[in-house]
PDB file of C-alpha atoms in Angstrom:
ATOM      1  CA  MET F   1      23.276 -77.282   0.251  1.00 47.00           C
ATOM      2  CA  LYS F   2      21.277 -74.281  -1.035  1.00 58.00           C
ATOM      3  CA  LYS F   3      18.223 -74.550  -3.236  1.00 62.00           C
ATOM      4  CA  ASN F   4      18.427 -73.046  -6.737  1.00 64.00           C
ATOM      5  CA  ASN F   5      16.761 -69.705  -7.066  1.00 78.00           C
ATOM      6  CA  PRO F   6      14.258 -69.791 -10.024  1.00 82.00           C
ATOM      7  CA  PHE F   7      15.047 -66.144 -10.832  1.00 83.00           C
ATOM      8  CA  ILE F   8      18.773 -66.850 -11.254  1.00 83.00           C
ATOM      9  CA  ALA F   9      18.002 -69.914 -13.385  1.00 81.00           C
ATOM     10  CA  ALA F  10      15.710 -67.842 -15.640  1.00 84.00           C
ATOM     11  CA  VAL F  11      18.345 -65.093 -16.040  1.00 85.00           C
ATOM     12  CA  PHE F  12      21.025 -67.692 -16.803  1.00 84.00           C
ATOM     13  CA  LEU F  13      18.800 -69.395 -19.408  1.00 82.00           C
ATOM     14  CA  THR F  14      17.968 -66.030 -21.035  1.00 87.00           C
ATOM     15  CA  LEU F  15      21.658 -65.112 -21.177  1.00 81.00           C
ATOM     16  CA  VAL F  16      22.585 -68.449 -22.789  1.00 80.00           C
ATOM     17  CA  LEU F  17      19.797 -68.111 -25.399  1.00 77.00           C
ATOM     18  CA  PHE F  18      20.831 -64.508 -26.160  1.00 78.00           C
ATOM     19  CA  LEU F  19      24.472 -65.493 -26.687  1.00 75.00           C
ATOM     20  CA  ALA F  20      23.468 -68.421 -28.888  1.00 74.00           C
ATOM     21  CA  ALA F  21      21.284 -66.148 -31.039  1.00 75.00           C
ATOM     22  CA  CYS F  22      24.125 -63.647 -31.487  1.00 74.00           C
ATOM     23  CA  GLY F  23      26.654 -66.292 -32.513  1.00 68.00           C
ATOM     24  CA  SER F  24      27.896 -66.781 -36.040  1.00 68.00           C
ATOM     25  CA  ARG F  25      25.548 -68.296 -38.536  1.00 67.00           C
ATOM     26  CA  VAL F  26      26.185 -70.780 -41.272  1.00 64.00           C
ATOM     27  CA  PRO F  27      28.341 -68.963 -43.876  1.00 62.00           C
ATOM     28  CA  ARG F  28      26.443 -67.643 -46.877  1.00 61.00           C
ATOM     29  CA  SER F  29      27.139 -69.281 -50.156  1.00 59.00           C
ATOM     30  CA  GLU F  30      28.678 -67.050 -52.787  1.00 61.00           C
ATOM     31  CA  LEU F  31      26.147 -65.235 -54.961  1.00 63.00           C
ATOM     32  CA  GLN F  32      26.304 -66.463 -58.534  1.00 68.00           C
ATOM     33  CA  ASP F  33      24.511 -65.831 -61.775  1.00 72.00           C
ATOM     34  CA  LEU F  34      23.607 -62.245 -60.999  1.00 86.00           C
ATOM     35  CA  ARG F  35      22.584 -60.159 -63.964  1.00 89.00           C
ATOM     36  CA  PRO F  36      25.058 -57.585 -65.264  1.00 93.00           C
ATOM     37  CA  LEU F  37      24.501 -53.903 -64.567  1.00 94.00           C
ATOM     38  CA  VAL F  38      24.820 -51.079 -67.084  1.00 96.00           C
ATOM     39  CA  GLU F  39      24.834 -47.618 -65.518  1.00 96.00           C
ATOM     40  CA  ILE F  40      25.370 -44.083 -66.771  1.00 97.00           C
ATOM     41  CA  VAL F  41      28.361 -42.403 -65.144  1.00 97.00           C
ATOM     42  CA  ALA F  42      28.332 -39.177 -67.182  1.00 97.00           C
ATOM     43  CA  PHE F  43      26.389 -37.704 -70.108  1.00 95.00           C
ATOM     44  CA  ASP F  44      27.814 -34.682 -71.932  1.00 94.00           C
ATOM     45  CA  ILE F  45      25.520 -33.094 -74.505  1.00 89.00           C
ATOM     46  CA  SER F  46      27.997 -30.493 -75.775  1.00 87.00           C
ATOM     47  CA  LEU F  47      30.796 -33.046 -76.364  1.00 91.00           C
ATOM     48  CA  GLN F  48      28.294 -35.752 -77.425  1.00 92.00           C
ATOM     49  CA  ASN F  49      29.877 -38.245 -75.045  1.00 95.00           C
ATOM     50  CA  LEU F  50      28.370 -40.900 -72.799  1.00 95.00           C
ATOM     51  CA  LYS F  51      30.310 -42.757 -70.118  1.00 97.00           C
ATOM     52  CA  LEU F  52      28.875 -46.139 -69.075  1.00 97.00           C
ATOM     53  CA  ARG F  53      29.894 -48.530 -66.279  1.00 97.00           C
ATOM     54  CA  ILE F  54      29.323 -52.239 -66.964  1.00 96.00           C
ATOM     55  CA  SER F  55      29.421 -54.503 -63.906  1.00 94.00           C
ATOM     56  CA  HIS F  56      29.876 -58.235 -64.451  1.00 93.00           C
ATOM     57  CA  ARG F  57      28.689 -60.003 -61.296  1.00 90.00           C
ATOM     58  CA  ASN F  58      29.708 -63.565 -61.993  1.00 89.00           C
ATOM     59  CA  LYS F  59      32.687 -65.827 -61.332  1.00 88.00           C
ATOM     60  CA  THR F  60      33.119 -66.843 -64.982  1.00 89.00           C
ATOM     61  CA  THR F  61      34.862 -64.512 -67.444  1.00 92.00           C
ATOM     62  CA  ARG F  62      32.531 -63.036 -70.061  1.00 93.00           C
ATOM     63  CA  GLU F  63      34.255 -63.141 -73.485  1.00 94.00           C
ATOM     64  CA  ASN F  64      33.811 -61.289 -76.802  1.00 94.00           C
ATOM     65  CA  ASN F  65      31.185 -58.856 -75.558  1.00 94.00           C
ATOM     66  CA  GLN F  66      29.082 -56.425 -77.527  1.00 95.00           C
ATOM     67  CA  LEU F  67      26.626 -53.873 -76.257  1.00 95.00           C
ATOM     68  CA  ASN F  68      23.608 -52.425 -78.057  1.00 96.00           C
ATOM     69  CA  CYS F  69      21.754 -49.634 -76.258  1.00 95.00           C
ATOM     70  CA  GLN F  70      19.054 -47.071 -76.674  1.00 95.00           C
ATOM     71  CA  LEU F  71      18.972 -44.038 -74.381  1.00 95.00           C
ATOM     72  CA  ALA F  72      15.556 -42.407 -74.154  1.00 93.00           C
ATOM     73  CA  ILE F  73      15.472 -39.044 -72.412  1.00 91.00           C
ATOM     74  CA  LYS F  74      12.112 -37.496 -71.619  1.00 86.00           C
ATOM     75  CA  ASP F  75      10.788 -35.302 -74.432  1.00 81.00           C
ATOM     76  CA  LEU F  76      13.824 -35.953 -76.692  1.00 85.00           C
ATOM     77  CA  SER F  77      14.549 -38.365 -79.524  1.00 84.00           C
ATOM     78  CA  ALA F  78      16.188 -41.625 -78.463  1.00 89.00           C
ATOM     79  CA  ILE F  79      19.929 -42.090 -78.983  1.00 92.00           C
ATOM     80  CA  GLN F  80      21.077 -45.442 -80.450  1.00 92.00           C
ATOM     81  CA  PHE F  81      24.398 -47.187 -79.752  1.00 88.00           C
ATOM     82  CA  GLU F  82      24.950 -50.340 -81.753  1.00 89.00           C
ATOM     83  CA  GLN F  83      27.728 -52.935 -81.775  1.00 90.00           C
ATOM     84  CA  VAL F  84      29.855 -51.322 -79.074  1.00 93.00           C
ATOM     85  CA  ALA F  85      32.749 -53.723 -78.442  1.00 93.00           C
ATOM     86  CA  LEU F  86      33.586 -54.361 -74.794  1.00 93.00           C
ATOM     87  CA  PRO F  87      36.712 -55.924 -73.323  1.00 92.00           C
ATOM     88  CA  ASP F  88      36.473 -59.369 -71.757  1.00 93.00           C
ATOM     89  CA  LEU F  89      34.862 -59.021 -68.349  1.00 93.00           C
ATOM     90  CA  THR F  90      36.748 -61.068 -65.771  1.00 92.00           C
ATOM     91  CA  ASN F  91      35.116 -62.339 -62.603  1.00 89.00           C
ATOM     92  CA  TYR F  92      33.280 -59.557 -60.745  1.00 89.00           C
ATOM     93  CA  ALA F  93      34.769 -56.908 -63.052  1.00 91.00           C
ATOM     94  CA  LYS F  94      33.623 -53.336 -63.588  1.00 94.00           C
ATOM     95  CA  GLU F  95      34.543 -51.584 -66.815  1.00 95.00           C
ATOM     96  CA  THR F  96      33.940 -47.961 -67.750  1.00 96.00           C
ATOM     97  CA  ILE F  97      33.613 -47.138 -71.425  1.00 95.00           C
ATOM     98  CA  ASP F  98      33.258 -43.879 -73.372  1.00 96.00           C
ATOM     99  CA  ILE F  99      30.825 -43.720 -76.266  1.00 94.00           C
ATOM    100  CA  ASN F 100      30.648 -40.850 -78.727  1.00 93.00           C
ATOM    101  CA  TRP F 101      27.201 -40.367 -80.210  1.00 90.00           C
ATOM    102  CA  GLU F 102      25.510 -38.326 -82.902  1.00 88.00           C
ATOM    103  CA  LYS F 103      22.586 -36.107 -82.108  1.00 84.00           C
ATOM    104  CA  PRO F 104      19.334 -37.377 -83.607  1.00 82.00           C
ATOM    105  CA  ALA F 105      17.479 -34.954 -85.892  1.00 78.00           C
ATOM    106  CA  ASN F 106      14.918 -33.925 -83.256  1.00 75.00           C
ATOM    107  CA  PHE F 107      17.336 -33.813 -80.306  1.00 76.00           C
ATOM    108  CA  ALA F 108      17.299 -30.292 -78.918  1.00 75.00           C
ATOM    109  CA  LEU F 109      17.209 -28.904 -75.421  1.00 73.00           C
ATOM    110  CA  SER F 110      15.775 -25.385 -75.484  1.00 70.00           C
ATOM    111  CA  ASN F 111      17.057 -24.779 -71.976  1.00 81.00           C
ATOM    112  CA  GLN F 112      19.269 -27.064 -69.948  1.00 81.00           C
ATOM    113  CA  PRO F 113      17.069 -28.431 -67.171  1.00 89.00           C
ATOM    114  CA  SER F 114      18.602 -29.435 -63.850  1.00 90.00           C
ATOM    115  CA  GLU F 115      17.198 -32.988 -64.204  1.00 92.00           C
ATOM    116  CA  LEU F 116      16.824 -35.351 -67.171  1.00 93.00           C
ATOM    117  CA  PRO F 117      14.678 -38.470 -66.551  1.00 95.00           C
ATOM    118  CA  TYR F 118      15.898 -41.362 -68.722  1.00 96.00           C
ATOM    119  CA  VAL F 119      15.499 -45.011 -69.643  1.00 97.00           C
ATOM    120  CA  LEU F 120      18.589 -46.923 -70.769  1.00 97.00           C
ATOM    121  CA  ASP F 121      17.606 -50.124 -72.593  1.00 97.00           C
ATOM    122  CA  CYS F 122      20.569 -52.381 -73.443  1.00 96.00           C
ATOM    123  CA  TYR F 123      21.295 -55.826 -74.827  1.00 96.00           C
ATOM    124  CA  LEU F 124      24.574 -57.406 -73.786  1.00 95.00           C
ATOM    125  CA  TYR F 125      25.884 -60.165 -76.043  1.00 95.00           C
ATOM    126  CA  ALA F 126      28.752 -62.519 -75.236  1.00 94.00           C
ATOM    127  CA  GLU F 127      30.290 -65.572 -76.824  1.00 92.00           C
ATOM    128  CA  ASN F 128      30.039 -67.740 -73.717  1.00 92.00           C
ATOM    129  CA  PHE F 129      26.957 -66.294 -71.951  1.00 91.00           C
ATOM    130  CA  ARG F 130      23.294 -65.981 -72.807  1.00 90.00           C
ATOM    131  CA  ASP F 131      22.137 -62.707 -74.353  1.00 93.00           C
ATOM    132  CA  GLU F 132      20.861 -60.425 -71.636  1.00 93.00           C
ATOM    133  CA  ARG F 133      18.640 -57.386 -71.623  1.00 95.00           C
ATOM    134  CA  VAL F 134      19.412 -54.715 -69.041  1.00 96.00           C
ATOM    135  CA  ILE F 135      17.022 -51.819 -68.420  1.00 96.00           C
ATOM    136  CA  LYS F 136      17.982 -48.921 -66.160  1.00 96.00           C
ATOM    137  CA  LYS F 137      15.626 -46.060 -65.272  1.00 96.00           C
ATOM    138  CA  GLY F 138      16.638 -42.960 -63.396  1.00 96.00           C
ATOM    139  CA  SER F 139      17.467 -39.295 -63.624  1.00 96.00           C
ATOM    140  CA  LEU F 140      20.594 -37.456 -64.653  1.00 96.00           C
ATOM    141  CA  TYR F 141      21.413 -34.238 -62.830  1.00 96.00           C
ATOM    142  CA  LYS F 142      23.250 -31.271 -64.269  1.00 93.00           C
ATOM    143  CA  VAL F 143      26.799 -30.736 -63.027  1.00 94.00           C
ATOM    144  CA  PRO F 144      26.871 -27.196 -61.538  1.00 92.00           C
ATOM    145  CA  GLY F 145      28.878 -24.657 -63.512  1.00 89.00           C
ATOM    146  CA  THR F 146      29.009 -26.706 -66.719  1.00 88.00           C
ATOM    147  CA  SER F 147      27.280 -26.455 -70.040  1.00 84.00           C
ATOM    148  CA  GLY F 148      25.375 -29.615 -70.895  1.00 87.00           C
ATOM    149  CA  GLU F 149      27.156 -32.065 -68.576  1.00 93.00           C
ATOM    150  CA  TYR F 150      25.013 -34.437 -66.514  1.00 94.00           C
ATOM    151  CA  ARG F 151      25.640 -37.265 -64.044  1.00 94.00           C
TER     152      ARG F 151
END
C-alpha cells in the first residue's frame, strides 16, 4: 500500500473547495415593494409634448392612478403637469404616456443647446397604494437634425 502524497491531498482539497464555492446559491427571494420610476423618454419643445415612462415594480396591480409633476429645466421656468390620469399598472408594468403642455410665460430658449439639465419632481397617487414622490435628475440631449426635440 502506498502512502498518501500531501501535495495531491492539498490539490484535491483545493479543487473540492473551489467547486463548492462555484455551486448554486440559495435562490434569491423576489424583490418586492420597489418604488416606481418616472423617466423622460422624449421632450419636444416645438410640439410642446413630453413622453414619460412609468415603471411599476411591484407584484400588486396599482389602480386608479394619477400623476402630478413639475419639470424644472436649468435657467427656464418650471412646467407643471397636474392630475394626469394613468391606466392601471399591472404587476411589473411599464407604461408610456404623452403629455401636452403649455409654455410658461418666461419659457424661452434663445438658442437650442445640445444638453438640458433637468429635475423631474412627481407625485404618484393610487387608490390602493401609498402616495409616492419620485424625483429624477438628469440631462436631456438634443436629437441631431431636429428642431427642439430632446431625449
